[in-house]
CSV table of C-alpha atoms in Angstrom, one decimal:
chain,number,residue,atom,x,y,z
G,1,MET,CA,82.6,95.0,114.0
G,2,THR,CA,80.2,97.3,112.4
G,3,MET,CA,80.9,99.3,109.3
G,4,PRO,CA,81.5,102.6,111.2
G,5,GLU,CA,83.7,100.9,113.7
G,6,ALA,CA,85.7,99.3,110.8
G,7,LEU,CA,86.1,102.6,109.1
G,8,VAL,CA,87.3,104.3,112.2
G,9,ALA,CA,89.7,101.5,113.1
G,10,PHE,CA,91.1,101.4,109.6
G,11,SER,CA,91.5,105.2,109.4
G,12,LEU,CA,93.5,105.3,112.6
G,13,ALA,CA,95.8,102.4,111.4
G,14,ALA,CA,96.2,103.9,108.0
G,15,ALA,CA,97.0,107.4,109.4
G,16,LEU,CA,99.8,105.9,111.5
G,17,LEU,CA,101.1,104.0,108.5
G,18,THR,CA,101.0,107.1,106.3
G,19,MET,CA,102.9,109.2,108.7
G,20,THR,CA,105.6,106.7,109.3
G,21,PRO,CA,108.7,108.0,107.4
G,22,GLY,CA,109.5,106.1,104.3
G,23,LEU,CA,110.0,106.2,100.6
G,24,ASP,CA,106.9,108.1,99.7
G,25,THR,CA,107.6,110.8,102.3
G,26,ALA,CA,111.2,111.2,101.0
G,27,LEU,CA,110.0,111.5,97.4
G,28,VAL,CA,107.4,114.1,98.2
G,29,LEU,CA,109.7,116.2,100.5
G,30,ARG,CA,112.5,116.2,97.9
G,31,THR,CA,110.1,117.3,95.2
G,32,ALA,CA,108.6,120.0,97.3
G,33,GLY,CA,112.0,121.4,98.3
G,34,VAL,CA,113.6,121.3,94.9
G,35,GLU,CA,110.8,121.7,92.3
G,36,GLY,CA,107.9,123.3,94.2
G,37,PRO,CA,104.6,122.4,95.7
G,38,ARG,CA,102.7,121.7,92.5
G,39,GLN,CA,105.2,119.0,91.4
G,40,ALA,CA,105.3,117.5,94.9
G,41,LEU,CA,101.5,117.3,95.1
G,42,LEU,CA,101.4,115.6,91.7
G,43,ALA,CA,104.0,113.1,93.0
G,44,GLY,CA,101.8,112.5,96.0
G,45,LEU,CA,98.8,112.0,93.7
G,46,GLY,CA,100.8,109.4,91.9
G,47,VAL,CA,101.5,107.6,95.1
G,48,CYS,CA,97.7,107.8,96.0
G,49,GLY,CA,96.9,106.5,92.5
G,50,GLY,CA,99.1,103.5,93.3
G,51,CYS,CA,97.2,102.9,96.5
G,52,LEU,CA,93.9,102.9,94.7
G,53,ALA,CA,95.2,100.6,92.0
G,54,TRP,CA,96.4,98.1,94.6
G,55,GLY,CA,93.1,98.4,96.5
G,56,ALA,CA,91.2,97.6,93.3
G,57,ALA,CA,93.5,94.6,92.6
G,58,VAL,CA,92.9,93.3,96.1
G,59,ALA,CA,89.1,93.9,95.8
G,60,VAL,CA,88.8,91.8,92.6
G,61,GLY,CA,91.2,89.1,93.9
G,62,LEU,CA,94.2,89.9,91.7
G,63,GLY,CA,96.3,91.0,94.6
G,64,ALA,CA,96.2,87.5,96.1
G,65,LEU,CA,98.3,86.4,93.1
G,66,LEU,CA,101.3,87.9,94.8
G,67,SER,CA,100.7,85.8,97.8
G,68,VAL,CA,100.5,82.5,96.0
G,69,SER,CA,102.8,83.0,93.0
G,70,GLU,CA,106.5,83.2,93.7
G,71,PHE,CA,107.2,84.0,90.0
G,72,ALA,CA,104.8,87.0,89.9
G,73,TYR,CA,106.2,88.3,93.2
G,74,THR,CA,109.8,88.0,92.1
G,75,VAL,CA,109.2,89.7,88.7
G,76,LEU,CA,107.5,92.6,90.3
G,77,ARG,CA,110.1,92.8,93.1
G,78,TRP,CA,113.0,93.0,90.6
G,79,ALA,CA,111.1,95.5,88.4
G,80,GLY,CA,110.5,97.7,91.5
G,81,ALA,CA,114.1,97.4,92.7
G,82,LEU,CA,115.6,98.3,89.3
G,83,TYR,CA,113.3,101.3,89.0
G,84,LEU,CA,114.2,102.6,92.4
G,85,LEU,CA,117.9,102.0,91.7
G,86,TRP,CA,117.6,103.9,88.4
G,87,LEU,CA,115.7,106.8,90.0
G,88,GLY,CA,118.2,107.1,92.8
G,89,TRP,CA,121.2,107.0,90.5
G,90,THR,CA,119.6,109.7,88.3
G,91,MET,CA,119.4,112.0,91.3
G,92,LEU,CA,123.0,111.2,92.4
G,93,ARG,CA,124.3,111.8,88.9
G,94,GLN,CA,122.6,115.2,88.5
G,95,ALA,CA,123.9,116.3,91.9
G,96,ARG,CA,127.4,115.2,90.8
G,97,ASP,CA,127.2,116.8,87.4
G,98,GLY,CA,126.1,120.1,88.9
G,99,LEU,CA,122.7,120.3,87.2
G,100,ALA,CA,121.3,121.7,90.4
G,101,ALA,CA,123.8,124.5,90.3
G,102,GLU,CA,122.4,125.6,87.0
G,103,GLY,CA,118.9,125.8,88.5
G,104,SER,CA,117.8,122.6,86.7
G,105,THR,CA,116.6,119.3,88.1
G,106,GLY,CA,117.0,117.4,84.8
G,107,ILE,CA,113.2,117.5,84.3
G,108,PRO,CA,111.9,119.7,81.5
G,109,PRO,CA,109.5,122.4,83.0
G,110,ALA,CA,106.7,121.6,80.6
G,111,THR,CA,106.6,117.9,81.6
G,112,GLY,CA,108.0,117.9,85.1
G,113,GLY,CA,104.7,117.6,86.9
G,114,GLN,CA,103.4,114.7,84.7
G,115,ARG,CA,106.7,113.0,85.1
G,116,TRP,CA,106.6,113.2,88.9
G,117,PHE,CA,103.1,111.9,88.9
G,118,VAL,CA,104.3,108.9,87.0
G,119,ARG,CA,107.3,108.5,89.3
G,120,GLY,CA,105.0,108.6,92.4
G,121,LEU,CA,102.7,106.1,90.7
G,122,LEU,CA,105.4,103.6,89.7
G,123,THR,CA,107.2,103.9,93.0
G,124,ASN,CA,104.0,102.5,94.6
G,125,LEU,CA,102.9,100.1,91.9
G,126,LEU,CA,106.2,98.4,91.5
G,127,ASN,CA,106.6,97.6,95.2
G,128,PRO,CA,105.2,94.1,95.7
G,129,LYS,CA,105.4,94.6,99.5
G,130,VAL,CA,102.6,97.2,99.1
G,131,GLY,CA,100.4,94.6,97.3
G,132,VAL,CA,101.1,91.9,99.9
G,133,PHE,CA,100.4,94.3,102.7
G,134,TYR,CA,97.0,95.3,101.1
G,135,VAL,CA,96.1,91.6,100.7
G,136,THR,CA,96.8,90.9,104.4
G,137,PHE,CA,95.7,94.3,105.8
G,138,LEU,CA,92.4,95.2,104.1
G,139,PRO,CA,90.5,92.0,104.9
G,140,GLN,CA,91.0,92.5,108.6
G,141,PHE,CA,88.7,95.4,108.5
G,142,LEU,CA,85.9,93.8,106.6
G,143,PRO,CA,82.7,93.6,108.6
G,144,ALA,CA,80.4,90.6,108.3
G,145,GLY,CA,77.7,90.9,105.7
G,146,VAL,CA,79.3,93.8,103.9
G,147,PRO,CA,80.1,93.4,100.1
G,148,ALA,CA,83.9,92.8,100.1
G,149,THR,CA,84.7,94.4,96.7
G,150,SER,CA,83.0,97.7,97.3
G,151,PHE,CA,84.2,98.0,100.9
G,152,MET,CA,87.8,97.2,100.1
G,153,LEU,CA,87.7,99.9,97.4
G,154,LEU,CA,86.3,102.3,100.0
G,155,LEU,CA,89.2,101.4,102.4
G,156,ALA,CA,91.7,102.0,99.7
G,157,ALA,CA,90.1,105.4,98.9
G,158,VAL,CA,90.3,106.3,102.6
G,159,HIS,CA,94.0,105.4,102.7
G,160,ALA,CA,94.6,107.5,99.5
G,161,LEU,CA,92.8,110.5,101.0
G,162,LEU,CA,94.7,110.3,104.2
G,163,SER,CA,97.9,110.0,102.3
G,164,MET,CA,97.1,113.1,100.2
G,165,VAL,CA,96.3,115.1,103.3
G,166,TRP,CA,99.7,114.1,104.8
G,167,PHE,CA,101.5,115.0,101.6
G,168,ALA,CA,99.7,118.4,101.5
G,169,ALA,CA,100.9,119.0,105.1
G,170,LEU,CA,104.5,118.1,104.2
G,171,VAL,CA,104.4,120.4,101.2
G,172,ALA,CA,102.9,123.3,103.2
G,173,ALA,CA,105.7,122.8,105.8
G,174,THR,CA,108.4,123.3,103.2
G,175,ARG,CA,106.9,126.5,101.7
G,176,PRO,CA,108.4,129.0,104.3
G,177,LEU,CA,111.8,127.5,103.4
G,178,GLY,CA,111.3,127.5,99.7
G,179,ARG,CA,114.0,130.0,98.8
G,180,LEU,CA,116.6,128.3,101.0
G,181,LEU,CA,115.7,124.8,99.7
G,182,ARG,CA,116.2,126.0,96.1
G,183,ARG,CA,119.8,127.1,96.5
G,184,ALA,CA,122.1,125.1,94.4
G,185,ALA,CA,124.1,123.6,97.3
G,186,VAL,CA,120.9,122.6,99.1
G,187,VAL,CA,119.4,121.1,96.0
G,188,ARG,CA,122.5,119.0,95.5
G,189,THR,CA,122.4,117.8,99.1
G,190,LEU,CA,118.7,116.9,98.8
G,191,ASP,CA,119.4,115.0,95.6
G,192,ARG,CA,122.2,113.1,97.2
G,193,VAL,CA,120.2,112.2,100.3
G,194,THR,CA,117.0,111.3,98.4
G,195,GLY,CA,119.0,109.4,95.8
G,196,GLY,CA,120.7,107.5,98.5
G,197,VAL,CA,117.4,106.7,100.2
G,198,LEU,CA,115.9,105.4,96.9
G,199,ILE,CA,119.0,103.3,96.2
G,200,ALA,CA,118.8,101.9,99.7
G,201,PHE,CA,115.2,101.0,99.3
G,202,GLY,CA,115.9,99.4,95.9
G,203,LEU,CA,118.7,97.3,97.3
G,204,ARG,CA,116.6,96.2,100.2
G,205,LEU,CA,113.8,95.3,97.9
G,206,ALA,CA,116.1,93.3,95.6
G,207,LEU,CA,117.9,91.4,98.4
G,208,GLU,CA,115.3,90.7,101.0
G,209,SER,CA,113.4,87.5,101.0
G,210,ARG,CA,109.7,87.2,100.3
G,211,ARG,CA,108.6,87.1,104.0
């Protein structure tokens, strides 16, 4: 497989993976609907930053630690699960307490964007499944004779770029419905649904086995 062939094959596989509904999509959609496009794009940038960080870890060999160390994998798995459970519970609580009805999402306006960037980043970084996936997925597209480190970083950058394009499309799709999505009742519903999704992912991450 030549380098152009590897890039095309990886781009197709990564695009399908990116568009598969999951935690990242739910996080960006909820943020776009409740807090606006800027915050949603920052959350998406955080997710993409996590992709780049995992790609860099795999490129320098650190990602393989998750494949061989049960302890490292377990620590990261529980950290990710607890973070998702906390984030999901926060959304359920603010919906229950009526924060949405007051036009607030519990995030101060001056720091909301930065906070959602960090949330997007941590949601990706604290998921060991992403790291293991990168360890097993990226090397399959490595052409013979190509420097592994630089090419894997390139693949991670392609994945991050495709993800950002997808997130931008999701945000654009919510803009015509912006006024409707910011109604208090709709915000509470979005918080309940997204909080439930985050908790479900957190429980799944905590309870499922390594393989």
